[in-house]
Amino acid sequence: MIAQCTNHMHLPTALELVQEMRQRNVAPNTHTYSSMLNVCVKAGELDLALDVFEQMLQEGLQPNLVTYNTLLEVYAKRGMWGKAVGVLDTLEQQRLVPEPRTFNIVMNACNAAGQLSSCIAVHGRMASHKVPPTVGTYNAVILAHCKLEQLSEAQQLFNEMQQQGCQPTHTTFITLLQSAEANGQAAVAVSLLEQMQALSLRLTPQCYAAAIGACASGGQLATARKLLSNMLASSKAGMAAPAHIIMQLQDKCCDWQGAYRTYQKLLASGVRPDSQTTATAIEALWGAGNVSSCLLALQVFEGACKQGVFRLSVSVRPADAAVEFSLPVAGACMACIGLWRLLAELRGRVQRDGPKILRNSVVVQLGDGQAAVANLATAMAQWCRVPGVPFQVEPPAATHHVALTAPAADLAAWLLSDASVLMCPVMPPAAELERVEEASLQEAEEAALARSRALLLEAQEADAGRAQSLPLPYCAARPALWRQLQSSCAHLAPLLP
């Protein structure tokens, strides 16, 4: 009856049954304890499961393979990969023959704990025991090799699994596609997609995304754009991909105009973009690093402010008289715009009311509490290293926030200087598919300023398509761009209350 307790709601019943057995002087056996272990695992009571196993040993009972497999699940869920590997030694000592599931659980536990070499070693033990591998076996060991960047070994295992009659699954292909993306293997990614189609496996947005990333990072921009076009043309994959994913892929393809069109279509459909969608659009536009796209990024940011997606908050900390500004940004580029807008307005307030409004110091909190801030932290750290910038990046107190601090006197002096007007947060490379010499870029940008303003301030899709794209490896401090942005922001509603 205990074996029939199959979910967390049945745990009390299982415990009562064991108690009843003892009251009737019926000693629990190995099967009883194995069933109890299974109920504990399904109920998420992992500590209780370990207690049950320990009680079993104290009563002198010998675990069987079913018991050990269930125990391995407990170790895997608790991240106790070393204990899981030790079970294999115990099985050898007790001359119990592990089954494929046994090895698979241990391999997955090693991978989950980041012990990739141990996963590969367990696979070797499995082969030495002549235990036939399953699809799950191959998926685990291929993942380990891919994460260790042992790509040739992963490819050999991929070929071997098909020769052994194990058909690759979505998991297999996703692992290999993501590895291809990380290493810029465009040809490999395209080949994997073709093999998926040959096996009648559905090409999901995740598959396309990895392949597009592989082609983009491998310098095959035309192929990346073709794959994106194929994804959007596919009703199943295209419909399944949310707008922010599509814009991310368009950004990888260096197609900021396409990303802007996607954002405009979303607005036209009556859908209110959330923070993630807005940040993705801004990342694509601002990260392109040219006047045209940056002006559009400002307009998207302004729309987010009007729609309540972005709300700046201000408070004064009584303990140290620090003025704290909170910018709920989701992404490094959105942070750049929000920070620049804030500093531009602070400059005006200091000019009007004097440095006293900054109290003792200023703290700027960046992040929305949800998105990871690795790129944001990198961008802000680079910006703070620019000579004259008074801010410092504080050690992260939370995973999803970056804090900048500056003494009030230093910040006021910097804001009132000419240098602050031209400071641009330096961004890490978004895509380095095309490189343009800075001198030629400056010359082309100066020539494009006049016509770009007339076209882009209207934010019309047709006009944006005619705007000249001036790709950069990263956004840097460029006076021409900042003069244009400063002029364009003159009519925007203030962020500060």
mmCIF file of N, CA and C in Angstrom, residues 186 190 208-231 249-250 252-254 433:
data_model
loop_
_atom_site.group_PDB
_atom_site.id
_atom_site.type_symbol
_atom_site.label_atom_id
_atom_site.label_comp_id
_atom_site.label_asym_id
_atom_site.label_seq_id
_atom_site.Cartn_x
_atom_site.Cartn_y
_atom_site.Cartn_z
ATOM 1 N N ALA A 186 29.380 28.713 -37.303
ATOM 2 C CA ALA A 186 28.210 28.940 -38.145
ATOM 3 C C ALA A 186 27.833 27.694 -38.946
ATOM 4 N N VAL A 190 24.241 25.523 -38.775
ATOM 5 C CA VAL A 190 23.354 25.323 -39.921
ATOM 6 C C VAL A 190 23.158 23.832 -40.196
ATOM 7 N N TYR A 208 16.494 28.226 -33.300
ATOM 8 C CA TYR A 208 16.846 29.295 -34.231
ATOM 9 C C TYR A 208 17.753 30.332 -33.563
ATOM 10 N N ALA A 209 17.438 30.683 -32.311
ATOM 11 C CA ALA A 209 18.206 31.709 -31.616
ATOM 12 C C ALA A 209 19.670 31.310 -31.491
ATOM 13 N N ALA A 210 19.912 30.053 -31.108
ATOM 14 C CA ALA A 210 21.295 29.591 -30.971
ATOM 15 C C ALA A 210 22.007 29.573 -32.316
ATOM 16 N N ALA A 211 21.309 29.112 -33.357
ATOM 17 C CA ALA A 211 21.920 29.053 -34.681
ATOM 18 C C ALA A 211 22.212 30.449 -35.220
ATOM 19 N N ILE A 212 21.271 31.367 -35.015
ATOM 20 C CA ILE A 212 21.482 32.747 -35.455
ATOM 21 C C ILE A 212 22.658 33.360 -34.716
ATOM 22 N N GLY A 213 22.735 33.100 -33.408
ATOM 23 C CA GLY A 213 23.860 33.606 -32.628
ATOM 24 C C GLY A 213 25.183 33.043 -33.109
ATOM 25 N N ALA A 214 25.178 31.753 -33.476
ATOM 26 C CA ALA A 214 26.411 31.122 -33.974
ATOM 27 C C ALA A 214 26.862 31.777 -35.277
ATOM 28 N N CYS A 215 25.908 32.029 -36.164
ATOM 29 C CA CYS A 215 26.248 32.648 -37.444
ATOM 30 C C CYS A 215 26.711 34.094 -37.251
ATOM 31 N N ALA A 216 26.026 34.811 -36.352
ATOM 32 C CA ALA A 216 26.398 36.209 -36.119
ATOM 33 C C ALA A 216 27.778 36.308 -35.501
ATOM 34 N N SER A 217 28.038 35.511 -34.465
ATOM 35 C CA SER A 217 29.343 35.572 -33.816
ATOM 36 C C SER A 217 30.436 34.993 -34.699
ATOM 37 N N GLY A 218 30.053 34.150 -35.667
ATOM 38 C CA GLY A 218 31.025 33.597 -36.602
ATOM 39 C C GLY A 218 31.257 34.465 -37.818
ATOM 40 N N GLY A 219 30.631 35.645 -37.850
ATOM 41 C CA GLY A 219 30.841 36.568 -38.955
ATOM 42 C C GLY A 219 29.995 36.302 -40.178
ATOM 43 N N GLN A 220 29.057 35.346 -40.090
ATOM 44 C CA GLN A 220 28.189 35.027 -41.229
ATOM 45 C C GLN A 220 26.872 35.785 -41.080
ATOM 46 N N LEU A 221 26.938 37.110 -41.241
ATOM 47 C CA LEU A 221 25.776 37.951 -40.998
ATOM 48 C C LEU A 221 24.633 37.645 -41.960
ATOM 49 N N ALA A 222 24.954 37.417 -43.230
ATOM 50 C CA ALA A 222 23.902 37.130 -44.213
ATOM 51 C C ALA A 222 23.161 35.838 -43.859
ATOM 52 N N THR A 223 23.905 34.833 -43.439
ATOM 53 C CA THR A 223 23.274 33.573 -43.053
ATOM 54 C C THR A 223 22.407 33.756 -41.822
ATOM 55 N N ALA A 224 22.892 34.552 -40.872
ATOM 56 C CA ALA A 224 22.119 34.813 -39.662
ATOM 57 C C ALA A 224 20.795 35.479 -40.002
ATOM 58 N N ARG A 225 20.840 36.448 -40.897
ATOM 59 C CA ARG A 225 19.607 37.148 -41.287
ATOM 60 C C ARG A 225 18.660 36.235 -42.054
ATOM 61 N N LYS A 226 19.218 35.330 -42.837
ATOM 62 C CA LYS A 226 18.377 34.383 -43.563
ATOM 63 C C LYS A 226 17.670 33.444 -42.595
ATOM 64 N N LEU A 227 18.392 32.970 -41.582
ATOM 65 C CA LEU A 227 17.767 32.094 -40.580
ATOM 66 C C LEU A 227 16.671 32.828 -39.820
ATOM 67 N N LEU A 228 16.914 34.089 -39.503
ATOM 68 C CA LEU A 228 15.896 34.869 -38.812
ATOM 69 C C LEU A 228 14.663 35.032 -39.686
ATOM 70 N N SER A 229 14.884 35.267 -40.957
ATOM 71 C CA SER A 229 13.766 35.384 -41.893
ATOM 72 C C SER A 229 12.983 34.073 -41.965
ATOM 73 N N ASN A 230 13.706 32.956 -41.987
ATOM 74 C CA ASN A 230 13.036 31.652 -42.011
ATOM 75 C C ASN A 230 12.213 31.428 -40.744
ATOM 76 N N MET A 231 12.761 31.849 -39.594
ATOM 77 C CA MET A 231 12.037 31.670 -38.341
ATOM 78 C C MET A 231 10.747 32.472 -38.336
ATOM 79 N N LEU A 249 17.179 38.777 -31.449
ATOM 80 C CA LEU A 249 17.782 38.145 -32.619
ATOM 81 C C LEU A 249 18.070 39.166 -33.706
ATOM 82 N N GLN A 250 17.172 40.123 -33.884
ATOM 83 C CA GLN A 250 17.436 41.190 -34.855
ATOM 84 C C GLN A 250 18.654 42.005 -34.431
ATOM 85 N N LYS A 252 21.221 40.761 -32.774
ATOM 86 C CA LYS A 252 22.380 39.927 -33.102
ATOM 87 C C LYS A 252 22.729 40.040 -34.579
ATOM 88 N N CYS A 253 21.705 40.237 -35.391
ATOM 89 C CA CYS A 253 21.919 40.358 -36.841
ATOM 90 C C CYS A 253 22.281 41.788 -37.250
ATOM 91 N N CYS A 254 22.528 42.662 -36.269
ATOM 92 C CA CYS A 254 22.838 44.071 -36.540
ATOM 93 C C CYS A 254 21.730 44.753 -37.325
ATOM 94 N N LEU A 433 30.834 42.607 -35.927
ATOM 95 C CA LEU A 433 30.821 42.039 -37.272
ATOM 96 C C LEU A 433 31.385 43.021 -38.284
#
